[in-house]
């Protein structure tokens, strides 16, 4: 496989609303991001995935776009955006835009026109159906709860929205829609961006009359067309958000010979804590053996054709250390352990803002503190049904999307240095101890574990291209894997528990670790007692 820049970089995800406010209106903005580029350069990342910054009424915090060619007022101006692209490029950091084209906002001019008249050319940009027996055309559900169909009084028809009613789905069957999207993508490519993260891209081939939402029959045809008409001739990173991808589907997207995408985000590991067949809110304890098998499956299935993305969390998921580690007494150890495990796998790693500080979930006591539309919809639907408030708040504290969206914790001053105004979402009270300033001043901090791993990847092709192999003869909740490349071998070992665990890997004997979350140095692998959440990596001699 031809080598690409995006195989070697580490990507950092910014949720702009929560990253850095520069004008003290309580909302993060582009100038704020620019002011923090030196911090990101220090961390060593090579690209930023920027969650949406386009004009939006913010029903779903920017994932409802009303103008793809303009910047959200609260975030700044197009010239700020150009400055961001420029300043980032100067530091060797490329900007990956969030491409949200499964749907627009209902305040997008296309939808406003579509609603005005059935004869408008824009009507067919969206998906309209007549009522059946006086109600919804079928039983398709919105990902945010309730029906996926919204009734429009004026025309007497329903339109499709797989997310909120303020996010009507675009009709990808219409070639004009596809051309509009490609034009818009080229507008951004011409501005010098580094690629696209593609929001719920697996849904663009939907066939609502056949009850198909994801992985529709024309999906790959559309992606190939998009590739050919936009980024195909540019050296860009493209990553599709695909909740329903299996390994075979992942190969369709990321096999370079098929000319589709660089890679996808698949979510199998992140959903292992869910009770089968139930919504995301119903959870069970982490099954480490299951996690090892899922990670291993994805490492091996894309070995020859295709490419993996590597991530623990994002703006829709709980904080990594809260979900997979221990956000109490072993917060630092377990956050470093998660970094070591992920960053030495094969694929492109993604760091979600604050993960490099070990930021944690943030508990609320009442729904009035919750901003996230998904959590709020679930809460009010369930309250109607009589589910106790305490149970619902527990669910939100465990899985709600605001956990990842509380403001970035820069220092110990008011509002964690995020804003001098009133933050749009509460700051996690632990910012006095968990913040970037404290991390930067402590050479043993989580930040420097990330930095070291990111630098190591840059300098060592074995991390980027080496083969992967899981080591079996260890306790179920200890994860050991090997990477092999041109006669070299790496061994990575991680204890996923808050207890001691013994491993006996006789054939490796005494080795020296190059990174560890306890003390680095000589380790006797033939008889080693791992401390709680202990993790290390070795260049096997
Ligand atoms: C996936 C995004 O990551 C999420 O934040 C958003 O709500 C939905 N897609 C709808 O755009």
Short mmCIF file of C-alpha atoms and ligand atoms in Angstrom, two decimals:
data_model
loop_
_atom_site.label_atom_id
_atom_site.label_comp_id
_atom_site.label_asym_id
_atom_site.label_seq_id
_atom_site.Cartn_x
_atom_site.Cartn_y
_atom_site.Cartn_z
CA UNK A 1 0.00 0.00 0.00
CA UNK A 2 1.31 3.43 -0.95
CA UNK A 3 2.39 5.38 2.14
CA UNK A 4 0.33 8.40 3.07
CA UNK A 5 0.88 11.33 5.42
CA UNK A 6 -2.33 10.52 7.26
CA UNK A 7 -1.04 7.09 8.28
CA UNK A 8 1.72 8.68 10.35
CA UNK A 9 0.01 11.60 12.02
CA UNK A 10 -1.95 11.83 15.21
CA UNK A 11 -5.19 13.76 14.88
CA UNK A 12 -6.60 15.98 17.62
CA UNK A 13 -10.34 16.60 17.76
CA UNK A 14 -11.53 20.07 18.74
CA UNK A 15 -15.10 20.72 19.79
CA UNK A 16 -14.90 24.47 19.09
CA UNK A 17 -17.70 25.52 21.39
CA UNK A 18 -15.77 24.18 24.37
CA UNK A 19 -12.12 24.67 23.47
CA UNK A 20 -11.12 28.31 24.10
CA UNK A 21 -13.16 31.48 24.24
CA UNK A 22 -11.30 34.61 23.10
CA UNK A 23 -14.00 37.29 23.45
CA UNK A 24 -15.53 36.21 26.75
CA UNK A 25 -19.02 35.54 25.47
CA UNK A 26 -18.78 32.12 27.12
CA UNK A 27 -18.50 30.26 23.80
CA UNK A 28 -15.28 28.91 22.34
CA UNK A 29 -14.21 30.42 19.01
CA UNK A 30 -11.71 30.30 16.17
CA UNK A 31 -9.43 32.99 17.59
CA UNK A 32 -9.38 30.95 20.77
CA UNK A 33 -8.22 27.92 18.82
CA UNK A 34 -5.53 29.96 17.06
CA UNK A 35 -4.24 31.09 20.45
CA UNK A 36 -3.77 27.45 21.46
CA UNK A 37 -2.00 26.17 18.35
CA UNK A 38 1.39 26.32 20.07
CA UNK A 39 0.07 23.98 22.74
CA UNK A 40 -1.08 21.54 20.05
CA UNK A 41 2.22 21.82 18.22
CA UNK A 42 3.97 20.96 21.46
CA UNK A 43 1.80 17.86 21.83
CA UNK A 44 3.00 16.86 18.38
CA UNK A 45 -0.23 16.37 16.48
CA UNK A 46 -0.33 16.66 12.67
CA UNK A 47 -4.01 17.38 12.06
CA UNK A 48 -7.04 18.84 13.79
CA UNK A 49 -10.51 17.43 13.23
CA UNK A 50 -12.63 20.49 13.79
CA UNK A 51 -16.22 19.73 14.78
CA UNK A 52 -18.56 21.94 12.70
CA UNK A 53 -17.89 25.67 12.61
CA UNK A 54 -20.40 26.62 9.91
CA UNK A 55 -23.46 28.85 10.40
CA UNK A 56 -25.98 26.99 12.48
CA UNK A 57 -28.93 27.65 14.76
CA UNK A 58 -27.33 25.13 17.13
CA UNK A 59 -30.18 22.74 17.66
CA UNK A 60 -27.47 20.04 17.68
CA UNK A 61 -24.48 22.29 18.38
CA UNK A 62 -23.41 22.88 14.80
CA UNK A 63 -24.38 19.49 13.35
CA UNK A 64 -27.37 21.35 11.92
CA UNK A 65 -25.85 23.59 9.25
CA UNK A 66 -27.71 26.55 7.78
CA UNK A 67 -24.87 27.76 5.52
CA UNK A 68 -21.91 25.60 4.56
CA UNK A 69 -19.93 28.53 3.22
CA UNK A 70 -20.11 30.76 6.26
CA UNK A 71 -18.82 30.61 9.81
CA UNK A 72 -21.08 30.52 12.86
CA UNK A 73 -21.27 34.05 14.27
CA UNK A 74 -20.24 33.00 17.78
CA UNK A 75 -17.13 31.32 16.37
CA UNK A 76 -15.87 34.26 14.29
CA UNK A 77 -15.55 35.06 10.61
CA UNK A 78 -14.33 33.46 7.40
CA UNK A 79 -11.15 35.45 7.72
CA UNK A 80 -10.57 33.94 11.20
CA UNK A 81 -11.09 30.54 9.59
CA UNK A 82 -8.54 31.29 6.87
CA UNK A 83 -6.13 32.49 9.52
CA UNK A 84 -6.65 29.26 11.46
CA UNK A 85 -5.92 27.13 8.38
CA UNK A 86 -2.85 29.22 7.68
CA UNK A 87 -1.47 29.34 11.19
CA UNK A 88 -2.06 25.61 11.64
CA UNK A 89 -0.36 24.81 8.31
CA UNK A 90 2.66 26.88 9.42
CA UNK A 91 3.00 24.52 12.36
CA UNK A 92 2.65 21.40 10.24
CA UNK A 93 -0.95 20.90 11.36
CA UNK A 94 -3.69 20.35 8.79
CA UNK A 95 -7.33 21.22 9.39
CA UNK A 96 -9.84 18.43 8.79
CA UNK A 97 -13.34 19.87 8.42
CA UNK A 98 -16.48 18.15 9.65
CA UNK A 99 -18.66 17.40 6.64
CA UNK A 100 -22.30 17.12 7.67
CA UNK A 101 -24.19 16.30 4.51
CA UNK A 102 -26.64 13.61 5.53
CA UNK A 103 -28.87 16.49 6.60
CA UNK A 104 -28.92 20.27 6.82
CA UNK A 105 -30.59 22.60 9.28
CA UNK A 106 -34.23 23.40 8.62
CA UNK A 107 -32.93 26.99 8.51
CA UNK A 108 -30.76 26.26 5.45
CA UNK A 109 -32.02 28.28 2.46
CA UNK A 110 -32.59 25.01 0.54
CA UNK A 111 -35.04 23.78 3.14
CA UNK A 112 -36.70 27.17 3.53
CA UNK A 113 -37.34 27.16 -0.24
CA UNK A 114 -38.35 23.50 -0.24
CA UNK A 115 -40.98 24.19 2.39
CA UNK A 116 -42.45 27.15 0.53
CA UNK A 117 -43.77 25.18 -2.41
CA UNK A 118 -44.04 21.67 -3.77
CA UNK A 119 -42.98 23.10 -7.13
CA UNK A 120 -39.73 24.56 -5.89
CA UNK A 121 -36.64 22.87 -7.33
CA UNK A 122 -35.46 22.56 -3.74
CA UNK A 123 -38.45 20.41 -2.73
CA UNK A 124 -36.65 17.35 -4.05
CA UNK A 125 -33.46 18.23 -2.15
CA UNK A 126 -35.21 16.66 0.82
CA UNK A 127 -37.36 13.58 1.37
CA UNK A 128 -41.12 14.16 1.46
CA UNK A 129 -43.87 11.59 1.65
CA UNK A 130 -47.66 11.68 1.86
CA UNK A 131 -49.32 10.49 5.04
CA UNK A 132 -50.55 6.92 5.09
CA UNK A 133 -53.94 6.49 6.76
CA UNK A 134 -53.57 9.94 8.23
CA UNK A 135 -50.24 9.30 9.91
CA UNK A 136 -46.48 8.79 9.37
CA UNK A 137 -45.46 7.04 6.13
CA UNK A 138 -43.77 4.29 8.14
CA UNK A 139 -42.27 3.48 11.52
CA UNK A 140 -38.71 4.76 10.96
CA UNK A 141 -37.29 6.21 14.16
CA UNK A 142 -35.08 9.23 14.74
CA UNK A 143 -31.71 8.58 16.43
CA UNK A 144 -32.75 11.29 18.91
CA UNK A 145 -36.03 9.56 19.82
CA UNK A 146 -39.53 9.59 18.33
CA UNK A 147 -40.56 9.23 14.71
CA UNK A 148 -38.14 10.10 11.88
CA UNK A 149 -41.03 11.83 10.08
CA UNK A 150 -42.16 15.38 10.76
CA UNK A 151 -45.51 16.63 9.50
CA UNK A 152 -45.55 19.88 7.54
CA UNK A 153 -48.97 21.53 7.93
CA UNK A 154 -48.66 23.75 4.90
CA UNK A 155 -48.13 21.03 2.31
CA UNK A 156 -49.78 18.16 4.15
CA UNK A 157 -46.67 16.00 3.72
CA UNK A 158 -44.07 14.55 6.04
CA UNK A 159 -40.32 15.10 5.71
CA UNK A 160 -37.62 12.71 6.88
CA UNK A 161 -35.20 13.58 9.70
CA UNK A 162 -33.03 10.86 11.16
CA UNK A 163 -31.91 13.32 13.83
CA UNK A 164 -33.90 16.27 15.21
CA UNK A 165 -36.86 17.71 13.26
CA UNK A 166 -34.57 20.70 12.75
CA UNK A 167 -32.18 18.43 10.80
CA UNK A 168 -34.06 17.39 7.64
CA UNK A 169 -32.33 14.64 5.64
CA UNK A 170 -30.96 15.51 2.22
CA UNK A 171 -32.08 13.45 -0.76
CA UNK A 172 -28.88 11.99 -2.17
CA UNK A 173 -30.81 10.34 -5.00
CA UNK A 174 -31.10 13.82 -6.50
CA UNK A 175 -27.97 14.49 -8.62
CA UNK A 176 -28.33 18.24 -8.03
CA UNK A 177 -27.96 17.71 -4.30
CA UNK A 178 -24.80 15.72 -4.86
CA UNK A 179 -23.36 18.41 -7.16
CA UNK A 180 -24.13 21.12 -4.57
CA UNK A 181 -22.30 19.10 -1.92
CA UNK A 182 -19.28 18.48 -4.17
CA UNK A 183 -19.09 22.18 -5.06
CA UNK A 184 -19.15 23.08 -1.42
CA UNK A 185 -16.42 20.51 -0.63
CA UNK A 186 -14.24 21.98 -3.39
CA UNK A 187 -14.80 25.45 -1.94
CA UNK A 188 -13.20 24.20 1.28
CA UNK A 189 -10.49 22.18 -0.45
CA UNK A 190 -9.49 25.37 -2.28
CA UNK A 191 -9.01 27.05 1.10
CA UNK A 192 -6.20 24.61 1.89
CA UNK A 193 -7.84 22.24 4.34
CA UNK A 194 -6.38 18.81 5.11
CA UNK A 195 -9.48 16.69 4.68
CA UNK A 196 -12.95 15.80 5.88
CA UNK A 197 -14.46 13.89 8.75
CA UNK A 198 -17.79 12.72 7.33
CA UNK A 199 -20.72 12.80 9.69
CA UNK A 200 -22.96 9.67 9.60
CA UNK A 201 -21.82 9.14 6.03
CA UNK A 202 -23.20 5.62 5.98
CA UNK A 203 -26.72 7.11 5.95
CA UNK A 204 -26.53 9.02 2.68
CA UNK A 205 -27.64 5.96 0.70
CA UNK A 206 -30.83 5.61 2.74
CA UNK A 207 -33.95 4.11 1.22
CA UNK A 208 -36.68 5.18 3.61
CA UNK A 209 -39.48 3.38 1.77
CA UNK A 210 -37.62 0.12 2.29
CA UNK A 211 -36.87 1.05 5.92
CA UNK A 212 -33.13 1.27 5.12
CA UNK A 213 -31.29 3.99 7.01
CA UNK A 214 -27.61 2.95 6.82
CA UNK A 215 -25.57 1.03 4.26
CA UNK A 216 -28.07 1.51 1.45
CA UNK A 217 -27.38 -0.03 -1.96
CA UNK A 218 -26.02 3.16 -3.54
CA UNK A 219 -23.81 4.27 -0.65
CA UNK A 220 -20.48 3.27 -2.14
CA UNK A 221 -21.45 4.55 -5.57
CA UNK A 222 -22.02 7.99 -4.01
CA UNK A 223 -18.76 7.91 -2.08
CA UNK A 224 -16.80 6.95 -5.17
CA UNK A 225 -18.44 9.79 -7.07
CA UNK A 226 -17.62 12.20 -4.25
CA UNK A 227 -14.03 11.03 -4.22
CA UNK A 228 -13.73 11.50 -7.96
CA UNK A 229 -15.33 14.94 -7.99
CA UNK A 230 -13.67 16.39 -4.90
CA UNK A 231 -10.78 15.10 -2.81
CA UNK A 232 -9.62 12.29 -5.11
CA UNK A 233 -6.96 14.39 -6.78
CA UNK A 234 -5.77 16.00 -3.57
CA UNK A 235 -3.72 14.40 -0.87
CA UNK A 236 -6.34 14.62 1.88
CA UNK A 237 -7.39 12.66 4.95
CA UNK A 238 -10.97 11.43 4.80
CA UNK A 239 -12.63 9.57 7.63
CA UNK A 240 -16.23 8.41 7.62
CA UNK A 241 -18.37 8.04 10.70
CA UNK A 242 -19.93 4.59 10.32
CA UNK A 243 -21.69 3.04 13.30
CA UNK A 244 -22.84 0.01 11.35
CA UNK A 245 -19.53 -0.97 9.72
CA UNK A 246 -18.39 -4.57 9.86
CA UNK A 247 -14.82 -5.48 8.83
CA UNK A 248 -16.07 -6.29 5.32
CA UNK A 249 -17.83 -2.96 5.03
CA UNK A 250 -14.73 -1.19 6.37
CA UNK A 251 -12.70 -2.69 3.53
CA UNK A 252 -15.14 -1.30 0.99
CA UNK A 253 -14.54 2.18 2.32
CA UNK A 254 -10.82 2.06 2.95
CA UNK A 255 -9.28 -0.32 0.42
CA UNK A 256 -7.12 2.19 -1.51
CA UNK A 257 -7.87 0.47 -4.79
CA UNK A 258 -11.54 1.31 -4.47
CA UNK A 259 -10.95 5.07 -4.29
CA UNK A 260 -13.33 5.85 -1.47
CA UNK A 261 -12.05 7.08 1.93
CA UNK A 262 -8.78 6.97 3.89
CA UNK A 263 -10.43 5.26 6.84
CA UNK A 264 -13.59 5.04 8.91
CA UNK A 265 -14.56 5.35 12.54
CA UNK A 266 -16.17 2.11 13.65
CA UNK A 267 -17.61 1.96 17.14
CA UNK A 268 -17.56 -1.68 18.14
CA UNK A 269 -15.26 -1.15 21.13
CA UNK A 270 -17.19 1.89 22.35
CA UNK A 271 -20.47 -0.01 22.46
CA UNK A 272 -19.19 -3.04 24.39
CA UNK A 273 -20.57 -1.61 27.61
CA UNK A 274 -24.09 -1.63 26.17
CA UNK A 275 -26.61 -4.35 26.95
CA UNK A 276 -27.31 -6.16 23.67
CA UNK A 277 -30.30 -4.92 21.75
CA UNK A 278 -30.96 -2.01 24.13
CA UNK A 279 -30.37 1.71 23.60
CA UNK A 280 -27.00 3.14 24.57
CA UNK A 281 -28.26 4.16 28.00
CA UNK A 282 -28.41 0.56 29.29
CA UNK A 283 -24.91 -0.39 30.33
CA UNK A 284 -22.93 -3.27 31.81
CA UNK A 285 -19.40 -3.37 33.25
CA UNK A 286 -16.42 -3.34 30.89
CA UNK A 287 -15.59 -6.81 29.56
CA UNK A 288 -11.84 -6.55 29.00
CA UNK A 289 -11.58 -9.89 27.22
CA UNK A 290 -14.28 -8.75 24.80
CA UNK A 291 -12.44 -5.47 24.31
CA UNK A 292 -9.17 -7.29 23.53
CA UNK A 293 -10.92 -9.43 20.96
CA UNK A 294 -12.65 -6.51 19.29
CA UNK A 295 -9.45 -4.45 19.10
CA UNK A 296 -7.57 -7.48 17.75
CA UNK A 297 -10.23 -8.30 15.21
CA UNK A 298 -10.05 -4.79 13.75
CA UNK A 299 -6.25 -4.81 13.76
CA UNK A 300 -6.03 -8.00 11.75
CA UNK A 301 -8.97 -7.63 9.39
CA UNK A 302 -7.60 -4.47 7.79
CA UNK A 303 -3.99 -5.64 7.78
CA UNK A 304 -3.59 -6.04 4.03
CA UNK A 305 -6.26 -3.81 2.62
CA UNK A 306 -7.68 -0.79 4.36
CA UNK A 307 -6.73 1.37 7.31
CA UNK A 308 -7.94 1.76 10.90
CA UNK A 309 -8.69 4.80 12.97
CA UNK A 310 -7.87 4.48 16.67
CA UNK A 311 -9.85 6.31 19.32
CA UNK A 312 -11.33 5.89 22.78
CA UNK A 313 -13.69 8.85 22.81
CA UNK A 314 -15.10 11.85 20.98
CA UNK A 315 -17.73 14.55 21.46
CA UNK A 316 -20.54 11.94 21.47
CA UNK A 317 -18.96 9.47 23.90
CA UNK A 318 -18.08 9.43 27.59
CA UNK A 319 -14.58 10.50 28.60
CA UNK A 320 -12.06 7.69 27.98
CA UNK A 321 -10.73 7.52 31.51
CA UNK A 322 -14.26 7.35 32.93
CA UNK A 323 -15.41 4.62 30.56
CA UNK A 324 -12.37 2.34 30.31
CA UNK A 325 -10.19 3.36 33.24
CA UNK A 326 -10.68 4.69 36.74
CA UNK A 327 -11.47 8.37 37.09
CA UNK A 328 -10.87 8.19 40.87
CA UNK A 329 -7.65 7.16 42.56
CA UNK A 330 -6.04 5.59 39.49
CA UNK A 331 -6.99 8.36 37.10
CA UNK A 332 -3.44 9.21 36.10
CA UNK A 333 -2.26 5.61 35.82
CA UNK A 334 -5.30 4.45 33.88
CA UNK A 335 -5.31 7.46 31.52
CA UNK A 336 -1.67 6.77 30.67
CA UNK A 337 -2.42 3.06 30.30
CA UNK A 338 -5.16 3.82 27.75
CA UNK A 339 -2.79 6.08 25.83
CA UNK A 340 -0.05 3.44 25.69
CA UNK A 341 -2.47 0.73 24.51
CA UNK A 342 -4.08 2.84 21.77
CA UNK A 343 -1.12 4.73 20.39
CA UNK A 344 1.02 1.68 19.70
CA UNK A 345 -1.68 -0.05 17.65
CA UNK A 346 -1.78 0.11 13.85
CA UNK A 347 -3.95 2.92 12.49
CA UNK A 348 -4.31 6.68 12.79
CA UNK A 349 -4.81 7.75 16.43
CA UNK A 350 -7.30 10.46 17.39
CA UNK A 351 -7.06 12.39 20.67
CA UNK A 352 -10.21 14.13 21.85
CA UNK A 353 -9.61 17.52 23.49
CA UNK A 354 -8.72 17.13 27.16
CA UNK A 355 -8.05 13.40 26.87
CA UNK A 356 -4.34 14.26 27.04
CA UNK A 357 -5.02 15.78 30.48
CA UNK A 358 -7.10 12.87 31.74
CA UNK A 359 -10.30 14.96 31.81
CA UNK A 360 -13.21 13.03 33.29
CA UNK A 361 -16.98 12.74 32.94
CA UNK A 362 -18.88 15.50 34.72
CA UNK A 363 -21.89 14.68 36.88
CA UNK A 364 -25.12 16.69 36.95
CA UNK A 365 -27.96 16.52 39.46
CA UNK A 366 -30.82 17.90 37.42
CA UNK A 367 -31.92 17.98 33.79
CA UNK A 368 -31.78 21.79 33.87
CA UNK A 369 -27.97 21.44 33.79
CA UNK A 370 -28.06 19.35 30.59
CA UNK A 371 -27.61 20.89 27.13
CA UNK A 372 -27.34 17.80 24.89
CA UNK A 373 -30.45 17.28 22.75
CA UNK A 374 -30.11 13.50 22.80
CA UNK A 375 -29.95 13.31 26.61
CA UNK A 376 -32.78 15.79 27.02
CA UNK A 377 -35.07 13.97 24.59
CA UNK A 378 -34.43 10.65 26.32
CA UNK A 379 -35.07 12.21 29.73
CA UNK A 380 -38.41 13.80 28.84
CA UNK A 381 -39.65 10.75 26.94
CA UNK A 382 -38.83 8.51 29.90
CA UNK A 383 -40.22 10.88 32.54
CA UNK A 384 -43.54 10.72 30.64
CA UNK A 385 -43.41 6.94 30.94
CA UNK A 386 -42.83 7.19 34.69
CA UNK A 387 -39.13 6.21 34.87
CA UNK A 388 -37.66 7.68 38.09
CA UNK A 389 -35.64 10.86 37.71
CA UNK A 390 -32.64 9.43 39.62
CA UNK A 391 -32.29 6.58 37.17
CA UNK A 392 -32.41 8.94 34.20
CA UNK A 393 -29.82 11.30 35.68
CA UNK A 394 -27.58 8.27 36.35
CA UNK A 395 -27.87 7.25 32.71
CA UNK A 396 -26.96 10.76 31.57
CA UNK A 397 -24.03 10.92 33.96
CA UNK A 398 -22.73 7.66 32.56
CA UNK A 399 -23.37 8.08 28.83
CA UNK A 400 -24.64 11.59 28.10
CA UNK A 401 -22.79 13.61 25.48
CA UNK A 402 -22.23 16.64 27.72
CA UNK A 403 -19.60 14.60 29.60
CA UNK A 404 -17.20 15.21 26.73
CA UNK A 405 -18.40 18.72 26.00
CA UNK A 406 -17.65 20.58 29.23
CA UNK A 407 -15.08 23.31 28.60
CA UNK A 408 -11.43 22.47 28.13
CA UNK A 409 -9.53 22.84 31.39
CA UNK A 410 -6.58 25.12 30.72
CA UNK A 411 -5.60 26.23 34.22
CA UNK A 412 -6.78 26.69 37.79
CA UNK A 413 -8.20 30.21 37.32
CA UNK A 414 -11.92 30.94 37.13
CA UNK A 415 -13.75 28.75 34.59
CA UNK A 416 -10.55 26.80 34.03
CA UNK A 417 -9.18 29.61 31.83
CA UNK A 418 -11.75 28.75 29.18
CA UNK A 419 -13.62 32.07 29.41
CA UNK A 420 -13.89 35.13 31.61
CA UNK A 421 -17.60 35.24 30.80
CA UNK A 422 -20.28 32.71 31.71
CA UNK A 423 -19.47 29.40 30.03
CA UNK A 424 -22.23 28.01 27.79
CA UNK A 425 -21.90 24.68 29.64
CA UNK A 426 -20.69 24.19 33.21
CA UNK A 427 -16.97 23.59 33.79
CA UNK A 428 -16.06 20.36 35.56
CA UNK A 429 -15.37 21.22 39.22
CA UNK A 430 -12.15 19.18 39.16
CA UNK A 431 -10.37 21.79 37.01
CA UNK A 432 -8.30 23.00 39.97
CA UNK A 433 -6.31 19.79 39.81
CA UNK A 434 -6.95 18.58 36.26
CA UNK A 435 -5.75 21.23 33.82
CA UNK A 436 -3.26 21.84 31.03
CA UNK A 437 -1.05 24.22 33.03
CA UNK A 438 -0.54 21.68 35.79
CA UNK A 439 0.16 18.96 33.22
CA UNK A 440 2.68 21.05 31.32
CA UNK A 441 4.57 21.83 34.52
CA UNK A 442 4.87 18.17 35.54
CA UNK A 443 7.18 16.07 33.39
CA UNK A 444 5.43 12.92 34.63
CA UNK A 445 1.98 14.08 33.57
CA UNK A 446 -0.47 12.35 31.23
CA UNK A 447 0.26 15.08 28.66
CA UNK A 448 3.89 13.99 28.36
CA UNK A 449 2.90 10.34 27.99
CA UNK A 450 0.81 11.38 24.98
CA UNK A 451 3.58 13.57 23.64
CA UNK A 452 6.11 10.78 23.94
CA UNK A 453 3.82 8.29 22.17
CA UNK A 454 3.05 10.75 19.38
CA UNK A 455 6.77 11.44 18.86
CA UNK A 456 7.59 7.74 19.01
CA UNK A 457 5.10 7.00 16.22
CA UNK A 458 6.67 9.70 14.04
CA UNK A 459 10.12 8.20 14.41
CA UNK A 460 9.31 4.48 14.30
CA UNK A 461 7.81 2.85 11.24
CA UNK A 462 7.09 -0.28 13.25
CA UNK A 463 4.22 1.57 14.96
CA UNK A 464 2.81 2.76 11.66
CA UNK A 465 3.34 -0.29 9.48
CA UNK A 466 4.20 -3.25 11.73
CA UNK A 467 2.04 -6.38 11.88
CA UNK A 468 -0.10 -6.97 14.93
CA UNK A 469 -0.43 -10.06 17.07
CA UNK A 470 -2.25 -10.56 20.38
CA UNK A 471 -0.50 -12.59 23.11
CA UNK A 472 -2.96 -15.08 24.59
CA UNK A 473 -1.36 -16.67 27.62
CA UNK A 474 -2.02 -13.82 30.06
CA UNK A 475 -4.96 -13.13 32.40
CA UNK A 476 -8.20 -12.15 30.62
CA UNK A 477 -8.09 -8.59 31.87
CA UNK A 478 -4.47 -8.01 30.90
CA UNK A 479 -3.87 -6.97 27.30
CA UNK A 480 -0.54 -7.89 25.72
CA UNK A 481 0.22 -7.46 22.05
CA UNK A 482 3.18 -7.51 19.72
CA UNK A 483 4.05 -5.39 16.71
CA UNK A 484 6.50 -6.86 14.20
CA UNK A 485 8.32 -5.13 11.39
CA UNK A 486 11.48 -5.97 9.46
CA UNK A 487 13.01 -8.10 12.21
CA UNK A 488 12.06 -5.68 15.00
CA UNK A 489 9.46 -6.39 17.66
CA UNK A 490 7.52 -4.26 20.14
CA UNK A 491 5.66 -5.69 23.11
CA UNK A 492 2.88 -3.69 24.75
CA UNK A 493 1.40 -4.80 28.06
CA UNK A 494 -1.52 -3.28 29.99
CA UNK A 495 -3.39 -4.25 33.13
CA UNK A 496 -6.99 -3.05 32.74
CA UNK A 497 -7.86 -3.57 36.43
CA UNK A 498 -7.33 -1.77 39.72
CA UNK A 499 -5.80 -4.95 41.13
CA UNK A 500 -2.44 -6.68 40.89
CA UNK A 501 -2.05 -9.24 38.09
CA UNK A 502 0.75 -11.68 37.39
CA UNK A 503 2.11 -12.49 33.95
CA UNK A 504 4.65 -15.19 33.06
CA UNK A 505 5.98 -14.62 29.58
CA UNK A 506 9.11 -16.76 29.85
CA UNK A 507 10.23 -16.46 26.28
CA UNK A 508 10.70 -12.70 26.59
CA UNK A 509 12.76 -12.77 29.80
CA UNK A 510 14.35 -9.52 30.96
CA UNK A 511 13.64 -6.46 28.86
CA UNK A 512 13.80 -2.68 29.19
CA UNK A 513 10.70 -0.54 28.73
CA UNK A 514 10.82 2.70 26.76
CA UNK A 515 7.52 3.96 28.11
CA UNK A 516 5.58 3.08 31.24
CA UNK A 517 3.01 4.55 33.58
CA UNK A 518 5.01 3.47 36.64
CA UNK A 519 8.81 3.31 36.57
CA UNK A 520 10.59 2.72 33.32
CA UNK A 521 13.48 0.29 33.34
CA UNK A 522 14.27 -3.42 33.39
CA UNK A 523 11.28 -5.73 33.60
CA UNK A 524 11.43 -9.49 34.05
CA UNK A 525 8.57 -10.69 31.88
CA UNK A 526 9.01 -14.30 32.96
CA UNK A 527 7.59 -13.34 36.32
CA UNK A 528 6.08 -9.93 36.56
CA UNK A 529 3.43 -8.67 38.94
CA UNK A 530 1.57 -5.82 37.28
CA UNK A 531 0.42 -2.97 39.52
CA UNK A 532 -3.10 -1.54 39.15
CA UNK A 533 -3.50 -0.24 35.57
CA UNK A 534 0.21 -0.74 34.94
CA UNK A 535 1.18 -0.46 31.29
CA UNK A 536 4.49 -0.41 29.48
CA UNK A 537 6.00 -0.98 26.07
CA UNK A 538 9.27 -2.64 25.17
CA UNK A 539 11.47 -2.89 22.11
CA UNK A 540 12.08 -6.62 22.41
CA UNK A 541 15.78 -7.54 22.31
C1 LIG B 1 -22.90 12.39 14.53
C2 LIG B 1 -22.29 13.51 15.28
O1 LIG B 1 -21.04 13.10 15.78
C3 LIG B 1 -23.26 13.91 16.36
O2 LIG B 1 -22.70 14.80 17.29
C4 LIG B 1 -24.48 14.47 15.70
O3 LIG B 1 -25.47 14.73 16.67
C5 LIG B 1 -25.06 13.50 14.66
N1 LIG B 1 -24.07 12.88 13.86
C6 LIG B 1 -26.01 14.23 13.73
O4 LIG B 1 -25.28 15.09 12.90
#
